[in-house]
Amino acid sequence: MKYILTSLLALTLFISCNSDKEKSSEPQETDYTVENDKEITDYITKNKLTAIKSDTGLYYVINEPGTGKQPTATSNVTVAYKGYYSNGNVFDQSKPEGLSFGLNQVIKGWTEGIPHFKEGGSGILLVPSHLGYGSFDSNGIAGGSVLIFDVKLIKVN
């Protein structure tokens, strides 16, 4: 009986230690807040933009506020956009007629940013990584990346 209990204890310790090793080998989330904010503010200064910073860290520029309906964070919208990094390299772009989607189905920066415009409005969203794809690589976008989008809200569907 003593042998069985000792064996069970050893097995439990082995499993426990092994699962700790597995946990520690998982990638850890990295906080890029300070670096992202500096990158965004440098971009704003270099390009002489007048941007507004939200409480979450999203920066946005309203070039045209628009005059139509204003979406909410759960609206379905049609948006034409170009997505690029602060160095100007484009990573994604819609056709001029835009794409339709629910604002609750996209990155947090869009869910928060697009409702600042009314139909027909346009501007720029400067999205820190925590409101984009986070600190891990995703869909060809490097973890920790600041994402910049030229956006035009075509329609609130």
PDB file of C-alpha atoms in Angstrom:
ATOM      1  CA  MET A   1       0.000   0.000   0.000  1.00  0.00           C
ATOM      2  CA  LYS A   2       2.820   2.380   0.949  1.00  0.00           C
ATOM      3  CA  TYR A   3       4.490   1.626  -2.422  1.00  0.00           C
ATOM      4  CA  ILE A   4       1.282   2.462  -4.330  1.00  0.00           C
ATOM      5  CA  LEU A   5       0.856   5.784  -2.490  1.00  0.00           C
ATOM      6  CA  THR A   6       4.501   6.703  -3.099  1.00  0.00           C
ATOM      7  CA  SER A   7       4.134   5.832  -6.788  1.00  0.00           C
ATOM      8  CA  LEU A   8       0.949   7.904  -7.099  1.00  0.00           C
ATOM      9  CA  LEU A   9       2.630  10.872  -5.400  1.00  0.00           C
ATOM     10  CA  ALA A  10       5.640  10.631  -7.717  1.00  0.00           C
ATOM     11  CA  LEU A  11       3.395  10.350 -10.757  1.00  0.00           C
ATOM     12  CA  THR A  12       1.348  13.370  -9.622  1.00  0.00           C
ATOM     13  CA  LEU A  13       4.513  15.437  -9.143  1.00  0.00           C
ATOM     14  CA  PHE A  14       5.830  14.372 -12.560  1.00  0.00           C
ATOM     15  CA  ILE A  15       2.570  15.313 -14.300  1.00  0.00           C
ATOM     16  CA  SER A  16       2.380  18.591 -12.382  1.00  0.00           C
ATOM     17  CA  CYS A  17       5.962  19.551 -13.271  1.00  0.00           C
ATOM     18  CA  ASN A  18       5.486  18.503 -16.879  1.00  0.00           C
ATOM     19  CA  SER A  19       2.335  20.625 -17.284  1.00  0.00           C
ATOM     20  CA  ASP A  20       4.190  23.612 -15.764  1.00  0.00           C
ATOM     21  CA  LYS A  21       6.858  23.208 -18.437  1.00  0.00           C
ATOM     22  CA  GLU A  22       4.175  23.087 -21.122  1.00  0.00           C
ATOM     23  CA  LYS A  23       2.563  26.246 -19.764  1.00  0.00           C
ATOM     24  CA  SER A  24       5.850  28.133 -19.593  1.00  0.00           C
ATOM     25  CA  SER A  25       6.656  27.255 -23.209  1.00  0.00           C
ATOM     26  CA  GLU A  26       3.432  28.919 -24.424  1.00  0.00           C
ATOM     27  CA  PRO A  27       4.021  32.332 -26.006  1.00  0.00           C
ATOM     28  CA  GLN A  28       3.467  35.183 -23.591  1.00  0.00           C
ATOM     29  CA  GLU A  29       1.419  38.274 -24.462  1.00  0.00           C
ATOM     30  CA  THR A  30       3.672  41.331 -24.853  1.00  0.00           C
ATOM     31  CA  ASP A  31       2.486  44.840 -24.013  1.00  0.00           C
ATOM     32  CA  TYR A  32       3.392  47.186 -26.872  1.00  0.00           C
ATOM     33  CA  THR A  33       1.390  50.155 -25.541  1.00  0.00           C
ATOM     34  CA  VAL A  34       4.330  52.531 -25.031  1.00  0.00           C
ATOM     35  CA  GLU A  35       6.073  51.635 -28.305  1.00  0.00           C
ATOM     36  CA  ASN A  36       2.810  51.774 -30.287  1.00  0.00           C
ATOM     37  CA  ASP A  37       1.855  55.158 -28.847  1.00  0.00           C
ATOM     38  CA  LYS A  38       5.256  56.624 -29.758  1.00  0.00           C
ATOM     39  CA  GLU A  39       5.051  55.169 -33.273  1.00  0.00           C
ATOM     40  CA  ILE A  40       1.567  56.642 -33.751  1.00  0.00           C
ATOM     41  CA  THR A  41       2.421  60.080 -32.370  1.00  0.00           C
ATOM     42  CA  ASP A  42       5.603  60.206 -34.489  1.00  0.00           C
ATOM     43  CA  TYR A  43       3.501  59.335 -37.560  1.00  0.00           C
ATOM     44  CA  ILE A  44       0.953  62.039 -36.685  1.00  0.00           C
ATOM     45  CA  THR A  45       3.707  64.639 -36.277  1.00  0.00           C
ATOM     46  CA  LYS A  46       5.547  63.623 -39.462  1.00  0.00           C
ATOM     47  CA  ASN A  47       2.338  63.763 -41.511  1.00  0.00           C
ATOM     48  CA  LYS A  48       0.994  66.921 -39.807  1.00  0.00           C
ATOM     49  CA  LEU A  49      -2.280  65.251 -38.850  1.00  0.00           C
ATOM     50  CA  THR A  50      -4.817  66.523 -36.355  1.00  0.00           C
ATOM     51  CA  ALA A  51      -5.800  63.385 -34.500  1.00  0.00           C
ATOM     52  CA  ILE A  52      -8.004  62.643 -31.518  1.00  0.00           C
ATOM     53  CA  LYS A  53      -6.944  60.006 -28.996  1.00  0.00           C
ATOM     54  CA  SER A  54      -9.631  57.913 -27.319  1.00  0.00           C
ATOM     55  CA  ASP A  55      -9.426  56.484 -23.809  1.00  0.00           C
ATOM     56  CA  THR A  56      -8.514  53.080 -25.267  1.00  0.00           C
ATOM     57  CA  GLY A  57      -5.489  54.422 -27.182  1.00  0.00           C
ATOM     58  CA  LEU A  58      -7.113  54.567 -30.629  1.00  0.00           C
ATOM     59  CA  TYR A  59      -6.221  57.668 -32.617  1.00  0.00           C
ATOM     60  CA  TYR A  60      -8.529  58.864 -35.360  1.00  0.00           C
ATOM     61  CA  VAL A  61      -8.634  61.693 -37.869  1.00  0.00           C
ATOM     62  CA  ILE A  62     -11.912  62.902 -39.320  1.00  0.00           C
ATOM     63  CA  ASN A  63     -11.341  64.323 -42.804  1.00  0.00           C
ATOM     64  CA  GLU A  64     -15.048  64.364 -43.684  1.00  0.00           C
ATOM     65  CA  PRO A  65     -17.574  63.704 -40.894  1.00  0.00           C
ATOM     66  CA  GLY A  66     -20.303  62.592 -43.324  1.00  0.00           C
ATOM     67  CA  THR A  67     -23.962  63.546 -43.270  1.00  0.00           C
ATOM     68  CA  GLY A  68     -25.876  60.268 -43.309  1.00  0.00           C
ATOM     69  CA  LYS A  69     -26.664  57.693 -40.634  1.00  0.00           C
ATOM     70  CA  GLN A  70     -24.128  57.096 -37.879  1.00  0.00           C
ATOM     71  CA  PRO A  71     -23.341  53.458 -37.043  1.00  0.00           C
ATOM     72  CA  THR A  72     -23.054  51.875 -33.631  1.00  0.00           C
ATOM     73  CA  ALA A  73     -20.527  49.247 -32.553  1.00  0.00           C
ATOM     74  CA  THR A  74     -22.959  46.522 -33.659  1.00  0.00           C
ATOM     75  CA  SER A  75     -24.022  48.005 -37.021  1.00  0.00           C
ATOM     76  CA  ASN A  76     -23.454  46.336 -40.345  1.00  0.00           C
ATOM     77  CA  VAL A  77     -21.586  48.781 -42.592  1.00  0.00           C
ATOM     78  CA  THR A  78     -19.999  49.092 -46.016  1.00  0.00           C
ATOM     79  CA  VAL A  79     -16.519  50.609 -45.852  1.00  0.00           C
ATOM     80  CA  ALA A  80     -13.838  51.289 -48.458  1.00  0.00           C
ATOM     81  CA  TYR A  81     -10.377  51.191 -46.916  1.00  0.00           C
ATOM     82  CA  LYS A  82      -6.655  50.912 -47.339  1.00  0.00           C
ATOM     83  CA  GLY A  83      -4.617  49.355 -44.516  1.00  0.00           C
ATOM     84  CA  TYR A  84      -0.921  50.073 -44.152  1.00  0.00           C
ATOM     85  CA  TYR A  85       1.910  50.293 -41.650  1.00  0.00           C
ATOM     86  CA  SER A  86       3.512  53.543 -40.491  1.00  0.00           C
ATOM     87  CA  ASN A  87       6.284  52.999 -43.067  1.00  0.00           C
ATOM     88  CA  GLY A  88       3.656  53.165 -45.829  1.00  0.00           C
ATOM     89  CA  ASN A  89       3.679  49.476 -46.795  1.00  0.00           C
ATOM     90  CA  VAL A  90       0.131  48.436 -47.689  1.00  0.00           C
ATOM     91  CA  PHE A  91      -1.068  45.133 -46.224  1.00  0.00           C
ATOM     92  CA  ASP A  92      -4.717  45.206 -47.352  1.00  0.00           C
ATOM     93  CA  GLN A  93      -7.070  47.260 -49.489  1.00  0.00           C
ATOM     94  CA  SER A  94     -10.714  47.026 -50.494  1.00  0.00           C
ATOM     95  CA  LYS A  95     -12.188  47.727 -53.883  1.00  0.00           C
ATOM     96  CA  PRO A  96     -13.630  51.256 -54.292  1.00  0.00           C
ATOM     97  CA  GLU A  97     -17.164  49.937 -53.668  1.00  0.00           C
ATOM     98  CA  GLY A  98     -15.995  48.693 -50.252  1.00  0.00           C
ATOM     99  CA  LEU A  99     -16.800  45.641 -48.165  1.00  0.00           C
ATOM    100  CA  SER A 100     -19.795  44.994 -45.923  1.00  0.00           C
ATOM    101  CA  PHE A 101     -19.447  43.503 -42.448  1.00  0.00           C
ATOM    102  CA  GLY A 102     -20.666  43.758 -38.887  1.00  0.00           C
ATOM    103  CA  LEU A 103     -18.618  46.092 -36.702  1.00  0.00           C
ATOM    104  CA  ASN A 104     -18.767  43.466 -33.955  1.00  0.00           C
ATOM    105  CA  GLN A 105     -16.912  41.032 -36.291  1.00  0.00           C
ATOM    106  CA  VAL A 106     -13.730  43.038 -36.881  1.00  0.00           C
ATOM    107  CA  ILE A 107     -10.758  44.271 -34.865  1.00  0.00           C
ATOM    108  CA  LYS A 108     -11.546  46.441 -31.833  1.00  0.00           C
ATOM    109  CA  GLY A 109      -9.997  49.493 -33.494  1.00  0.00           C
ATOM    110  CA  TRP A 110     -12.650  49.349 -36.221  1.00  0.00           C
ATOM    111  CA  THR A 111     -15.498  48.546 -33.829  1.00  0.00           C
ATOM    112  CA  GLU A 112     -14.587  51.686 -31.884  1.00  0.00           C
ATOM    113  CA  GLY A 113     -13.375  53.884 -34.746  1.00  0.00           C
ATOM    114  CA  ILE A 114     -15.947  53.561 -37.543  1.00  0.00           C
ATOM    115  CA  PRO A 115     -18.820  54.914 -35.373  1.00  0.00           C
ATOM    116  CA  HIS A 116     -16.993  58.275 -35.275  1.00  0.00           C
ATOM    117  CA  PHE A 117     -18.116  58.761 -38.892  1.00  0.00           C
ATOM    118  CA  LYS A 118     -21.521  59.201 -40.499  1.00  0.00           C
ATOM    119  CA  GLU A 119     -22.368  57.823 -43.946  1.00  0.00           C
ATOM    120  CA  GLY A 120     -20.195  59.544 -46.519  1.00  0.00           C
ATOM    121  CA  GLY A 121     -17.545  60.316 -43.904  1.00  0.00           C
ATOM    122  CA  SER A 122     -13.859  59.551 -44.272  1.00  0.00           C
ATOM    123  CA  GLY A 123     -10.699  59.693 -42.258  1.00  0.00           C
ATOM    124  CA  ILE A 124      -7.870  57.724 -40.726  1.00  0.00           C
ATOM    125  CA  LEU A 125      -7.792  55.152 -37.940  1.00  0.00           C
ATOM    126  CA  LEU A 126      -4.409  54.695 -36.216  1.00  0.00           C
ATOM    127  CA  VAL A 127      -4.770  51.405 -34.383  1.00  0.00           C
ATOM    128  CA  PRO A 128      -2.347  50.241 -31.664  1.00  0.00           C
ATOM    129  CA  SER A 129      -1.732  46.507 -31.573  1.00  0.00           C
ATOM    130  CA  HIS A 130      -3.957  45.854 -28.545  1.00  0.00           C
ATOM    131  CA  LEU A 131      -6.913  47.106 -30.632  1.00  0.00           C
ATOM    132  CA  GLY A 132      -5.699  45.240 -33.721  1.00  0.00           C
ATOM    133  CA  TYR A 133      -4.199  41.763 -33.770  1.00  0.00           C
ATOM    134  CA  GLY A 134      -2.346  41.900 -30.451  1.00  0.00           C
ATOM    135  CA  SER A 135       1.200  40.775 -29.865  1.00  0.00           C
ATOM    136  CA  PHE A 136       1.055  37.600 -31.961  1.00  0.00           C
ATOM    137  CA  ASP A 137       1.478  37.262 -35.736  1.00  0.00           C
ATOM    138  CA  SER A 138      -1.862  36.993 -37.521  1.00  0.00           C
ATOM    139  CA  ASN A 139      -2.741  36.741 -41.208  1.00  0.00           C
ATOM    140  CA  GLY A 140       0.706  37.951 -42.285  1.00  0.00           C
ATOM    141  CA  ILE A 141       0.665  40.906 -39.870  1.00  0.00           C
ATOM    142  CA  ALA A 142       3.513  40.900 -37.357  1.00  0.00           C
ATOM    143  CA  GLY A 143       2.563  40.869 -33.696  1.00  0.00           C
ATOM    144  CA  GLY A 144       2.744  44.274 -32.030  1.00  0.00           C
ATOM    145  CA  SER A 145       2.099  46.144 -35.290  1.00  0.00           C
ATOM    146  CA  VAL A 146       0.463  49.555 -35.452  1.00  0.00           C
ATOM    147  CA  LEU A 147      -2.148  49.471 -38.222  1.00  0.00           C
ATOM    148  CA  ILE A 148      -3.234  52.570 -40.117  1.00  0.00           C
ATOM    149  CA  PHE A 149      -6.412  52.645 -42.164  1.00  0.00           C
ATOM    150  CA  ASP A 150      -7.710  55.242 -44.579  1.00  0.00           C
ATOM    151  CA  VAL A 151     -11.454  54.654 -44.329  1.00  0.00           C
ATOM    152  CA  LYS A 152     -14.601  55.870 -46.056  1.00  0.00           C
ATOM    153  CA  LEU A 153     -17.943  54.907 -44.554  1.00  0.00           C
ATOM    154  CA  ILE A 154     -20.057  54.300 -47.631  1.00  0.00           C
ATOM    155  CA  LYS A 155     -23.210  53.020 -45.957  1.00  0.00           C
ATOM    156  CA  VAL A 156     -24.788  51.894 -42.716  1.00  0.00           C
ATOM    157  CA  ASN A 157     -26.679  48.813 -43.914  1.00  0.00           C
TER     158      ASN A 157
END
